[in-house]
Amino acid sequence: QAIPPAPPSLDALSALPCPALRRAEMMSLPTSVGAMRAAAADPGTLLAHVGRGPARGSGDRCLGGASTVLLGSAGQFRLCCAGASSAVAVLAGATRRRRRRGCGGTCECSAANSEVAASEGGALENAQLSVLQPLDSPFPLARFQELGLSPAARFLWWERTRSQEGRREPGRLRGGLHALDLDNGWLELDAPPAYQEVMGPRRQVLAEGSDQLGFALVDDGASRPAQLELMRFVVEHLARCHPDRFALTGSGGDERLKSLQEGLSWRLADFESCPLRLVGQLVQEDICIMQEVPSDSGSTPRHLFVAGVVMESFDPVSKHMLPMLELHGPVPGYATDLHEAMGRVFQSLRKPAWRANFGVMEFRYEGEDMETILSDGELLERIYLKVEYETLRRLPEHPDYMVFTIRRHDAPMSDLALTPLACAALAHAIRNLPVALLAYRGLSRPETARVVLSFL
């Protein structure tokens, strides 16, 4: 329901036939974060505000030329119109509640990442991000979290920018590698409260003597020197890129990494026999070490999964020591279209690189019949976007080994409403990908694909 170009009254906004609409308030810039919090005091209300600017169409969203955006409930809301000159900020009362993946409960951990990090008196129009403009880079992560934008959506948004600039075939999301700025994009950390919530369970699994350790960490033994090099890279990276959160102290056998805000400390010498156990306690990514070995046929070398800490991406025990082809066995078309090409890319890789891919998950309660009939609105509330952000780098001192990281970002599909260009990219991908690949990415059911496309 597009808002007319002239700013409407509150009564006119309240009368709009939008099911999710609860309340709308008109605000003029400059607007402080504190004022926006006061306006969104109702915990069930999301507030989105965009500064004045010329109207810009997106093709997959209904965008008008006004300066105010609807407010909707946390379960469902629609971005109905916006100007293009400033960033979007989103607040949901004290917390934003999200369903946890794979369970029937909810969690409030994402509130920490959705909190706007600007000072209370900062003007919103100073934010260097406009959701209707091309995206210069999907990094750093904090830039999007500070504005309450979905970390998963940034890669789709950036993909749309590349398509519009003619650098990519429109509507096609592929697994190409892109140059990685290590200081900006390697080992991304959430804000401290969310980071601590994620790392708590990971550290329990990796604790010495844990009966779950063998399910998450695999090690061939021969790659231990490469693991030590990786451990050194990780601790130095954290201390250099996040000096307010990590510090290296001491020297020699008493050198330690300290997590300043958590009050934790690790003596590096204690992990010389199992470096990955420390790496896994520090980073949110799954870590895989791949070894490049000659092919039996003398052609492109094979890349074996020899060691790693994996808790979200796949079962590391069943995949241990397998070549890349078998790691990607279930992916339609990988063996025929990408295996040889990716092998050559890996062989020639000298500089760090990254890629991202997407999938869709449909939340179901344990024991719920998959044939349960849901309304379109109920189904949309259960659909999540899953994006896997992956990086690849070769170890300089052990060039036969490469480090592959996987960071998973999940978000309710409705979160994409705040990033219209990400909506456009995902819609084009769904319309153009082969049926087999869509099924692999979670869109095998026609009603799921229909509801997602209708929303986008």
mmCIF file with all atom_site columns, N, CA and C in Angstrom, residues 22-83:
data_model
loop_
_atom_site.group_PDB
_atom_site.id
_atom_site.type_symbol
_atom_site.label_atom_id
_atom_site.label_alt_id
_atom_site.label_comp_id
_atom_site.label_asym_id
_atom_site.label_entity_id
_atom_site.label_seq_id
_atom_site.pdbx_PDB_ins_code
_atom_site.Cartn_x
_atom_site.Cartn_y
_atom_site.Cartn_z
_atom_site.occupancy
_atom_site.B_iso_or_equiv
_atom_site.pdbx_formal_charge
_atom_site.auth_seq_id
_atom_site.auth_comp_id
_atom_site.auth_asym_id
_atom_site.auth_atom_id
_atom_site.pdbx_PDB_model_num
ATOM 1   N N  . ARG A 1 22 ? 0.198  -1.660  13.226 1.00 0.00 ? 22 ARG A N  1
ATOM 2   C CA . ARG A 1 22 ? -0.315 -1.392  14.568 1.00 0.00 ? 22 ARG A CA 1
ATOM 3   C C  . ARG A 1 22 ? -0.321 0.104   14.855 1.00 0.00 ? 22 ARG A C  1
ATOM 4   N N  . ARG A 1 23 ? 0.760  0.774   14.456 1.00 0.00 ? 23 ARG A N  1
ATOM 5   C CA . ARG A 1 23 ? 0.884  2.172   14.853 1.00 0.00 ? 23 ARG A CA 1
ATOM 6   C C  . ARG A 1 23 ? 1.900  2.849   13.942 1.00 0.00 ? 23 ARG A C  1
ATOM 7   N N  . ALA A 1 24 ? 1.679  4.079   13.611 1.00 0.00 ? 24 ALA A N  1
ATOM 8   C CA . ALA A 1 24 ? 2.669  4.798   12.812 1.00 0.00 ? 24 ALA A CA 1
ATOM 9   C C  . ALA A 1 24 ? 2.870  6.181   13.400 1.00 0.00 ? 24 ALA A C  1
ATOM 10  N N  . GLU A 1 25 ? 4.117  6.634   13.407 1.00 0.00 ? 25 GLU A N  1
ATOM 11  C CA . GLU A 1 25 ? 4.406  7.961   13.910 1.00 0.00 ? 25 GLU A CA 1
ATOM 12  C C  . GLU A 1 25 ? 5.313  8.662   12.926 1.00 0.00 ? 25 GLU A C  1
ATOM 13  N N  . MET A 1 26 ? 4.986  9.901   12.613 1.00 0.00 ? 26 MET A N  1
ATOM 14  C CA . MET A 1 26 ? 5.793  10.656  11.671 1.00 0.00 ? 26 MET A CA 1
ATOM 15  C C  . MET A 1 26 ? 6.865  11.414  12.440 1.00 0.00 ? 26 MET A C  1
ATOM 16  N N  . MET A 1 27 ? 8.091  11.335  11.929 1.00 0.00 ? 27 MET A N  1
ATOM 17  C CA . MET A 1 27 ? 9.204  11.992  12.589 1.00 0.00 ? 27 MET A CA 1
ATOM 18  C C  . MET A 1 27 ? 10.017 12.699  11.519 1.00 0.00 ? 27 MET A C  1
ATOM 19  N N  . SER A 1 28 ? 10.625 13.822  11.852 1.00 0.00 ? 28 SER A N  1
ATOM 20  C CA . SER A 1 28 ? 11.432 14.551  10.878 1.00 0.00 ? 28 SER A CA 1
ATOM 21  C C  . SER A 1 28 ? 12.894 14.490  11.300 1.00 0.00 ? 28 SER A C  1
ATOM 22  N N  . LEU A 1 29 ? 13.789 14.500  10.325 1.00 0.00 ? 29 LEU A N  1
ATOM 23  C CA . LEU A 1 29 ? 15.219 14.483  10.606 1.00 0.00 ? 29 LEU A CA 1
ATOM 24  C C  . LEU A 1 29 ? 15.685 15.899  10.951 1.00 0.00 ? 29 LEU A C  1
ATOM 25  N N  . PRO A 1 30 ? 16.748 16.061  11.738 1.00 0.00 ? 30 PRO A N  1
ATOM 26  C CA . PRO A 1 30 ? 17.502 14.984  12.368 1.00 0.00 ? 30 PRO A CA 1
ATOM 27  C C  . PRO A 1 30 ? 16.749 14.324  13.524 1.00 0.00 ? 30 PRO A C  1
ATOM 28  N N  . THR A 1 31 ? 16.914 13.023  13.629 1.00 0.00 ? 31 THR A N  1
ATOM 29  C CA . THR A 1 31 ? 16.207 12.243  14.631 1.00 0.00 ? 31 THR A CA 1
ATOM 30  C C  . THR A 1 31 ? 17.222 11.477  15.474 1.00 0.00 ? 31 THR A C  1
ATOM 31  N N  . SER A 1 32 ? 17.187 11.654  16.764 1.00 0.00 ? 32 SER A N  1
ATOM 32  C CA . SER A 1 32 ? 18.127 10.942  17.614 1.00 0.00 ? 32 SER A CA 1
ATOM 33  C C  . SER A 1 32 ? 17.646 9.524   17.855 1.00 0.00 ? 32 SER A C  1
ATOM 34  N N  . VAL A 1 33 ? 18.577 8.660   18.149 1.00 0.00 ? 33 VAL A N  1
ATOM 35  C CA . VAL A 1 33 ? 18.229 7.279   18.462 1.00 0.00 ? 33 VAL A CA 1
ATOM 36  C C  . VAL A 1 33 ? 17.331 7.230   19.691 1.00 0.00 ? 33 VAL A C  1
ATOM 37  N N  . GLY A 1 34 ? 17.593 8.109   20.647 1.00 0.00 ? 34 GLY A N  1
ATOM 38  C CA . GLY A 1 34 ? 16.765 8.136   21.844 1.00 0.00 ? 34 GLY A CA 1
ATOM 39  C C  . GLY A 1 34 ? 15.315 8.470   21.524 1.00 0.00 ? 34 GLY A C  1
ATOM 40  N N  . ALA A 1 35 ? 15.102 9.426   20.613 1.00 0.00 ? 35 ALA A N  1
ATOM 41  C CA . ALA A 1 35 ? 13.739 9.783   20.234 1.00 0.00 ? 35 ALA A CA 1
ATOM 42  C C  . ALA A 1 35 ? 13.051 8.623   19.537 1.00 0.00 ? 35 ALA A C  1
ATOM 43  N N  . MET A 1 36 ? 13.795 7.893   18.716 1.00 0.00 ? 36 MET A N  1
ATOM 44  C CA . MET A 1 36 ? 13.208 6.756   18.021 1.00 0.00 ? 36 MET A CA 1
ATOM 45  C C  . MET A 1 36 ? 12.839 5.656   19.007 1.00 0.00 ? 36 MET A C  1
ATOM 46  N N  . ARG A 1 37 ? 13.681 5.459   20.008 1.00 0.00 ? 37 ARG A N  1
ATOM 47  C CA . ARG A 1 37 ? 13.350 4.456   21.031 1.00 0.00 ? 37 ARG A CA 1
ATOM 48  C C  . ARG A 1 37 ? 12.062 4.841   21.750 1.00 0.00 ? 37 ARG A C  1
ATOM 49  N N  . ALA A 1 38 ? 11.924 6.110   22.057 1.00 0.00 ? 38 ALA A N  1
ATOM 50  C CA . ALA A 1 38 ? 10.716 6.556   22.752 1.00 0.00 ? 38 ALA A CA 1
ATOM 51  C C  . ALA A 1 38 ? 9.487  6.347   21.886 1.00 0.00 ? 38 ALA A C  1
ATOM 52  N N  . ALA A 1 39 ? 9.624  6.571   20.571 1.00 0.00 ? 39 ALA A N  1
ATOM 53  C CA . ALA A 1 39 ? 8.492  6.412   19.671 1.00 0.00 ? 39 ALA A CA 1
ATOM 54  C C  . ALA A 1 39 ? 8.104  4.951   19.516 1.00 0.00 ? 39 ALA A C  1
ATOM 55  N N  . ALA A 1 40 ? 9.044  4.047   19.736 1.00 0.00 ? 40 ALA A N  1
ATOM 56  C CA . ALA A 1 40 ? 8.780  2.617   19.561 1.00 0.00 ? 40 ALA A CA 1
ATOM 57  C C  . ALA A 1 40 ? 8.657  1.911   20.898 1.00 0.00 ? 40 ALA A C  1
ATOM 58  N N  . ALA A 1 41 ? 8.120  2.619   21.872 1.00 0.00 ? 41 ALA A N  1
ATOM 59  C CA . ALA A 1 41 ? 8.062  2.060   23.221 1.00 0.00 ? 41 ALA A CA 1
ATOM 60  C C  . ALA A 1 41 ? 7.196  0.815   23.305 1.00 0.00 ? 41 ALA A C  1
ATOM 61  N N  . ASP A 1 42 ? 6.227  0.664   22.397 1.00 0.00 ? 42 ASP A N  1
ATOM 62  C CA . ASP A 1 42 ? 5.400  -0.547  22.377 1.00 0.00 ? 42 ASP A CA 1
ATOM 63  C C  . ASP A 1 42 ? 6.264  -1.717  21.942 1.00 0.00 ? 42 ASP A C  1
ATOM 64  N N  . PRO A 1 43 ? 6.497  -2.752  22.792 1.00 0.00 ? 43 PRO A N  1
ATOM 65  C CA . PRO A 1 43 ? 7.403  -3.852  22.437 1.00 0.00 ? 43 PRO A CA 1
ATOM 66  C C  . PRO A 1 43 ? 6.947  -4.624  21.220 1.00 0.00 ? 43 PRO A C  1
ATOM 67  N N  . GLY A 1 44 ? 5.679  -4.524  20.834 1.00 0.00 ? 44 GLY A N  1
ATOM 68  C CA . GLY A 1 44 ? 5.198  -5.275  19.680 1.00 0.00 ? 44 GLY A CA 1
ATOM 69  C C  . GLY A 1 44 ? 5.309  -4.508  18.381 1.00 0.00 ? 44 GLY A C  1
ATOM 70  N N  . THR A 1 45 ? 5.945  -3.377  18.403 1.00 0.00 ? 45 THR A N  1
ATOM 71  C CA . THR A 1 45 ? 5.965  -2.525  17.221 1.00 0.00 ? 45 THR A CA 1
ATOM 72  C C  . THR A 1 45 ? 7.372  -2.367  16.685 1.00 0.00 ? 45 THR A C  1
ATOM 73  N N  . LEU A 1 46 ? 7.517  -2.524  15.377 1.00 0.00 ? 46 LEU A N  1
ATOM 74  C CA . LEU A 1 46 ? 8.776  -2.227  14.709 1.00 0.00 ? 46 LEU A CA 1
ATOM 75  C C  . LEU A 1 46 ? 8.659  -0.853  14.071 1.00 0.00 ? 46 LEU A C  1
ATOM 76  N N  . LEU A 1 47 ? 9.688  -0.063  14.185 1.00 0.00 ? 47 LEU A N  1
ATOM 77  C CA . LEU A 1 47 ? 9.669  1.257   13.586 1.00 0.00 ? 47 LEU A CA 1
ATOM 78  C C  . LEU A 1 47 ? 10.756 1.347   12.538 1.00 0.00 ? 47 LEU A C  1
ATOM 79  N N  . ALA A 1 48 ? 10.386 1.750   11.334 1.00 0.00 ? 48 ALA A N  1
ATOM 80  C CA . ALA A 1 48 ? 11.387 1.969   10.289 1.00 0.00 ? 48 ALA A CA 1
ATOM 81  C C  . ALA A 1 48 ? 11.214 3.379   9.752  1.00 0.00 ? 48 ALA A C  1
ATOM 82  N N  . HIS A 1 49 ? 12.286 4.112   9.634  1.00 0.00 ? 49 HIS A N  1
ATOM 83  C CA . HIS A 1 49 ? 12.207 5.499   9.196  1.00 0.00 ? 49 HIS A CA 1
ATOM 84  C C  . HIS A 1 49 ? 13.282 5.754   8.156  1.00 0.00 ? 49 HIS A C  1
ATOM 85  N N  . VAL A 1 50 ? 12.909 6.375   7.056  1.00 0.00 ? 50 VAL A N  1
ATOM 86  C CA . VAL A 1 50 ? 13.866 6.726   6.020  1.00 0.00 ? 50 VAL A CA 1
ATOM 87  C C  . VAL A 1 50 ? 13.751 8.201   5.739  1.00 0.00 ? 50 VAL A C  1
ATOM 88  N N  . GLY A 1 51 ? 14.870 8.875   5.551  1.00 0.00 ? 51 GLY A N  1
ATOM 89  C CA . GLY A 1 51 ? 14.856 10.308  5.298  1.00 0.00 ? 51 GLY A CA 1
ATOM 90  C C  . GLY A 1 51 ? 14.278 10.658  3.948  1.00 0.00 ? 51 GLY A C  1
ATOM 91  N N  . ARG A 1 52 ? 13.971 11.955  3.750  1.00 0.00 ? 52 ARG A N  1
ATOM 92  C CA . ARG A 1 52 ? 13.400 12.401  2.482  1.00 0.00 ? 52 ARG A CA 1
ATOM 93  C C  . ARG A 1 52 ? 14.384 12.149  1.351  1.00 0.00 ? 52 ARG A C  1
ATOM 94  N N  . GLY A 1 53 ? 13.846 11.919  0.174  1.00 0.00 ? 53 GLY A N  1
ATOM 95  C CA . GLY A 1 53 ? 14.698 11.735  -0.990 1.00 0.00 ? 53 GLY A CA 1
ATOM 96  C C  . GLY A 1 53 ? 13.854 11.340  -2.176 1.00 0.00 ? 53 GLY A C  1
ATOM 97  N N  . PRO A 1 54 ? 14.432 11.334  -3.355 1.00 0.00 ? 54 PRO A N  1
ATOM 98  C CA . PRO A 1 54 ? 13.672 10.967  -4.548 1.00 0.00 ? 54 PRO A CA 1
ATOM 99  C C  . PRO A 1 54 ? 13.250 9.522   -4.510 1.00 0.00 ? 54 PRO A C  1
ATOM 100 N N  . ALA A 1 55 ? 12.091 9.224   -5.086 1.00 0.00 ? 55 ALA A N  1
ATOM 101 C CA . ALA A 1 55 ? 11.603 7.850   -5.124 1.00 0.00 ? 55 ALA A CA 1
ATOM 102 C C  . ALA A 1 55 ? 12.478 7.023   -6.054 1.00 0.00 ? 55 ALA A C  1
ATOM 103 N N  . ARG A 1 56 ? 12.716 5.770   -5.664 1.00 0.00 ? 56 ARG A N  1
ATOM 104 C CA . ARG A 1 56 ? 13.478 4.850   -6.504 1.00 0.00 ? 56 ARG A CA 1
ATOM 105 C C  . ARG A 1 56 ? 12.760 3.518   -6.506 1.00 0.00 ? 56 ARG A C  1
ATOM 106 N N  . GLY A 1 57 ? 12.382 3.037   -7.668 1.00 0.00 ? 57 GLY A N  1
ATOM 107 C CA . GLY A 1 57 ? 11.691 1.758   -7.764 1.00 0.00 ? 57 GLY A CA 1
ATOM 108 C C  . GLY A 1 57 ? 12.660 0.609   -7.653 1.00 0.00 ? 57 GLY A C  1
ATOM 109 N N  . SER A 1 58 ? 12.196 -0.552  -7.173 1.00 0.00 ? 58 SER A N  1
ATOM 110 C CA . SER A 1 58 ? 13.062 -1.712  -7.044 1.00 0.00 ? 58 SER A CA 1
ATOM 111 C C  . SER A 1 58 ? 12.622 -2.867  -7.903 1.00 0.00 ? 58 SER A C  1
ATOM 112 N N  . GLY A 1 59 ? 11.422 -2.828  -8.460 1.00 0.00 ? 59 GLY A N  1
ATOM 113 C CA . GLY A 1 59 ? 10.963 -3.923  -9.293 1.00 0.00 ? 59 GLY A CA 1
ATOM 114 C C  . GLY A 1 59 ? 10.278 -5.009  -8.499 1.00 0.00 ? 59 GLY A C  1
ATOM 115 N N  . ASP A 1 60 ? 10.765 -5.282  -7.297 1.00 0.00 ? 60 ASP A N  1
ATOM 116 C CA . ASP A 1 60 ? 10.165 -6.329  -6.478 1.00 0.00 ? 60 ASP A CA 1
ATOM 117 C C  . ASP A 1 60 ? 9.572  -5.777  -5.195 1.00 0.00 ? 60 ASP A C  1
ATOM 118 N N  . ARG A 1 61 ? 9.631  -4.461  -4.982 1.00 0.00 ? 61 ARG A N  1
ATOM 119 C CA . ARG A 1 61 ? 9.016  -3.838  -3.814 1.00 0.00 ? 61 ARG A CA 1
ATOM 120 C C  . ARG A 1 61 ? 8.179  -2.664  -4.300 1.00 0.00 ? 61 ARG A C  1
ATOM 121 N N  . CYS A 1 62 ? 7.179  -2.302  -3.534 1.00 0.00 ? 62 CYS A N  1
ATOM 122 C CA . CYS A 1 62 ? 6.353  -1.144  -3.876 1.00 0.00 ? 62 CYS A CA 1
ATOM 123 C C  . CYS A 1 62 ? 6.912  0.050   -3.137 1.00 0.00 ? 62 CYS A C  1
ATOM 124 N N  . LEU A 1 63 ? 7.652  0.915   -3.841 1.00 0.00 ? 63 LEU A N  1
ATOM 125 C CA . LEU A 1 63 ? 8.349  2.021   -3.202 1.00 0.00 ? 63 LEU A CA 1
ATOM 126 C C  . LEU A 1 63 ? 7.809  3.346   -3.726 1.00 0.00 ? 63 LEU A C  1
ATOM 127 N N  . GLY A 1 64 ? 7.381  4.212   -2.835 1.00 0.00 ? 64 GLY A N  1
ATOM 128 C CA . GLY A 1 64 ? 6.843  5.497   -3.229 1.00 0.00 ? 64 GLY A CA 1
ATOM 129 C C  . GLY A 1 64 ? 7.833  6.612   -2.986 1.00 0.00 ? 64 GLY A C  1
ATOM 130 N N  . GLY A 1 65 ? 7.350  7.842   -2.866 1.00 0.00 ? 65 GLY A N  1
ATOM 131 C CA . GLY A 1 65 ? 8.251  8.966   -2.735 1.00 0.00 ? 65 GLY A CA 1
ATOM 132 C C  . GLY A 1 65 ? 8.089  9.720   -1.435 1.00 0.00 ? 65 GLY A C  1
ATOM 133 N N  . ALA A 1 66 ? 7.515  9.111   -0.419 1.00 0.00 ? 66 ALA A N  1
ATOM 134 C CA . ALA A 1 66 ? 7.287  9.813   0.843  1.00 0.00 ? 66 ALA A CA 1
ATOM 135 C C  . ALA A 1 66 ? 8.499  9.683   1.743  1.00 0.00 ? 66 ALA A C  1
ATOM 136 N N  . SER A 1 67 ? 8.394  10.270  2.928  1.00 0.00 ? 67 SER A N  1
ATOM 137 C CA . SER A 1 67 ? 9.538  10.270  3.835  1.00 0.00 ? 67 SER A CA 1
ATOM 138 C C  . SER A 1 67 ? 9.301  9.402   5.059  1.00 0.00 ? 67 SER A C  1
ATOM 139 N N  . THR A 1 68 ? 8.224  8.648   5.096  1.00 0.00 ? 68 THR A N  1
ATOM 140 C CA . THR A 1 68 ? 7.909  7.850   6.268  1.00 0.00 ? 68 THR A CA 1
ATOM 141 C C  . THR A 1 68 ? 7.571  6.430   5.858  1.00 0.00 ? 68 THR A C  1
ATOM 142 N N  . VAL A 1 69 ? 7.911  5.478   6.685  1.00 0.00 ? 69 VAL A N  1
ATOM 143 C CA . VAL A 1 69 ? 7.668  4.069   6.402  1.00 0.00 ? 69 VAL A CA 1
ATOM 144 C C  . VAL A 1 69 ? 6.741  3.505   7.456  1.00 0.00 ? 69 VAL A C  1
ATOM 145 N N  . LEU A 1 70 ? 5.938  2.514   7.086  1.00 0.00 ? 70 LEU A N  1
ATOM 146 C CA . LEU A 1 70 ? 5.007  1.905   8.027  1.00 0.00 ? 70 LEU A CA 1
ATOM 147 C C  . LEU A 1 70 ? 5.703  1.274   9.214  1.00 0.00 ? 70 LEU A C  1
ATOM 148 N N  . LEU A 1 71 ? 4.963  1.154   10.280 1.00 0.00 ? 71 LEU A N  1
ATOM 149 C CA . LEU A 1 71 ? 5.365  0.333   11.406 1.00 0.00 ? 71 LEU A CA 1
ATOM 150 C C  . LEU A 1 71 ? 4.542  -0.936  11.349 1.00 0.00 ? 71 LEU A C  1
ATOM 151 N N  . GLY A 1 72 ? 5.144  -2.065  11.685 1.00 0.00 ? 72 GLY A N  1
ATOM 152 C CA . GLY A 1 72 ? 4.393  -3.316  11.685 1.00 0.00 ? 72 GLY A CA 1
ATOM 153 C C  . GLY A 1 72 ? 4.805  -4.162  12.863 1.00 0.00 ? 72 GLY A C  1
ATOM 154 N N  . SER A 1 73 ? 4.079  -5.249  13.062 1.00 0.00 ? 73 SER A N  1
ATOM 155 C CA . SER A 1 73 ? 4.393  -6.136  14.182 1.00 0.00 ? 73 SER A CA 1
ATOM 156 C C  . SER A 1 73 ? 5.675  -6.887  13.904 1.00 0.00 ? 73 SER A C  1
ATOM 157 N N  . ALA A 1 74 ? 6.254  -7.461  14.969 1.00 0.00 ? 74 ALA A N  1
ATOM 158 C CA . ALA A 1 74 ? 7.518  -8.175  14.808 1.00 0.00 ? 74 ALA A CA 1
ATOM 159 C C  . ALA A 1 74 ? 7.356  -9.433  13.989 1.00 0.00 ? 74 ALA A C  1
ATOM 160 N N  . GLY A 1 75 ? 6.167  -10.014 13.976 1.00 0.00 ? 75 GLY A N  1
ATOM 161 C CA . GLY A 1 75 ? 5.970  -11.234 13.209 1.00 0.00 ? 75 GLY A CA 1
ATOM 162 C C  . GLY A 1 75 ? 5.980  -10.995 11.719 1.00 0.00 ? 75 GLY A C  1
ATOM 163 N N  . GLN A 1 76 ? 5.283  -9.978  11.267 1.00 0.00 ? 76 GLN A N  1
ATOM 164 C CA . GLN A 1 76 ? 5.236  -9.650  9.852  1.00 0.00 ? 76 GLN A CA 1
ATOM 165 C C  . GLN A 1 76 ? 5.149  -8.140  9.708  1.00 0.00 ? 76 GLN A C  1
ATOM 166 N N  . PHE A 1 77 ? 5.888  -7.590  8.755  1.00 0.00 ? 77 PHE A N  1
ATOM 167 C CA . PHE A 1 77 ? 5.737  -6.188  8.448  1.00 0.00 ? 77 PHE A CA 1
ATOM 168 C C  . PHE A 1 77 ? 6.142  -5.988  6.998  1.00 0.00 ? 77 PHE A C  1
ATOM 169 N N  . ARG A 1 78 ? 5.706  -4.880  6.408  1.00 0.00 ? 78 ARG A N  1
ATOM 170 C CA . ARG A 1 78 ? 5.987  -4.637  5.007  1.00 0.00 ? 78 ARG A CA 1
ATOM 171 C C  . ARG A 1 78 ? 6.603  -3.251  4.869  1.00 0.00 ? 78 ARG A C  1
ATOM 172 N N  . LEU A 1 79 ? 7.684  -3.193  4.114  1.00 0.00 ? 79 LEU A N  1
ATOM 173 C CA . LEU A 1 79 ? 8.258  -1.902  3.764  1.00 0.00 ? 79 LEU A CA 1
ATOM 174 C C  . LEU A 1 79 ? 7.475  -1.384  2.572  1.00 0.00 ? 79 LEU A C  1
ATOM 175 N N  . CYS A 1 80 ? 6.632  -0.398  2.783  1.00 0.00 ? 80 CYS A N  1
ATOM 176 C CA . CYS A 1 80 ? 5.697  0.009   1.738  1.00 0.00 ? 80 CYS A CA 1
ATOM 177 C C  . CYS A 1 80 ? 6.163  1.205   0.945  1.00 0.00 ? 80 CYS A C  1
ATOM 178 N N  . CYS A 1 81 ? 6.895  2.122   1.551  1.00 0.00 ? 81 CYS A N  1
ATOM 179 C CA . CYS A 1 81 ? 7.412  3.227   0.751  1.00 0.00 ? 81 CYS A CA 1
ATOM 180 C C  . CYS A 1 81 ? 8.571  3.845   1.485  1.00 0.00 ? 81 CYS A C  1
ATOM 181 N N  . ALA A 1 82 ? 9.438  4.514   0.731  1.00 0.00 ? 82 ALA A N  1
ATOM 182 C CA . ALA A 1 82 ? 10.623 5.082   1.349  1.00 0.00 ? 82 ALA A CA 1
ATOM 183 C C  . ALA A 1 82 ? 11.243 6.115   0.446  1.00 0.00 ? 82 ALA A C  1
ATOM 184 N N  . GLY A 1 83 ? 11.913 7.100   1.053  1.00 0.00 ? 83 GLY A N  1
ATOM 185 C CA . GLY A 1 83 ? 12.818 7.944   0.303  1.00 0.00 ? 83 GLY A CA 1
ATOM 186 C C  . GLY A 1 83 ? 14.176 7.277   0.321  1.00 0.00 ? 83 GLY A C  1
#
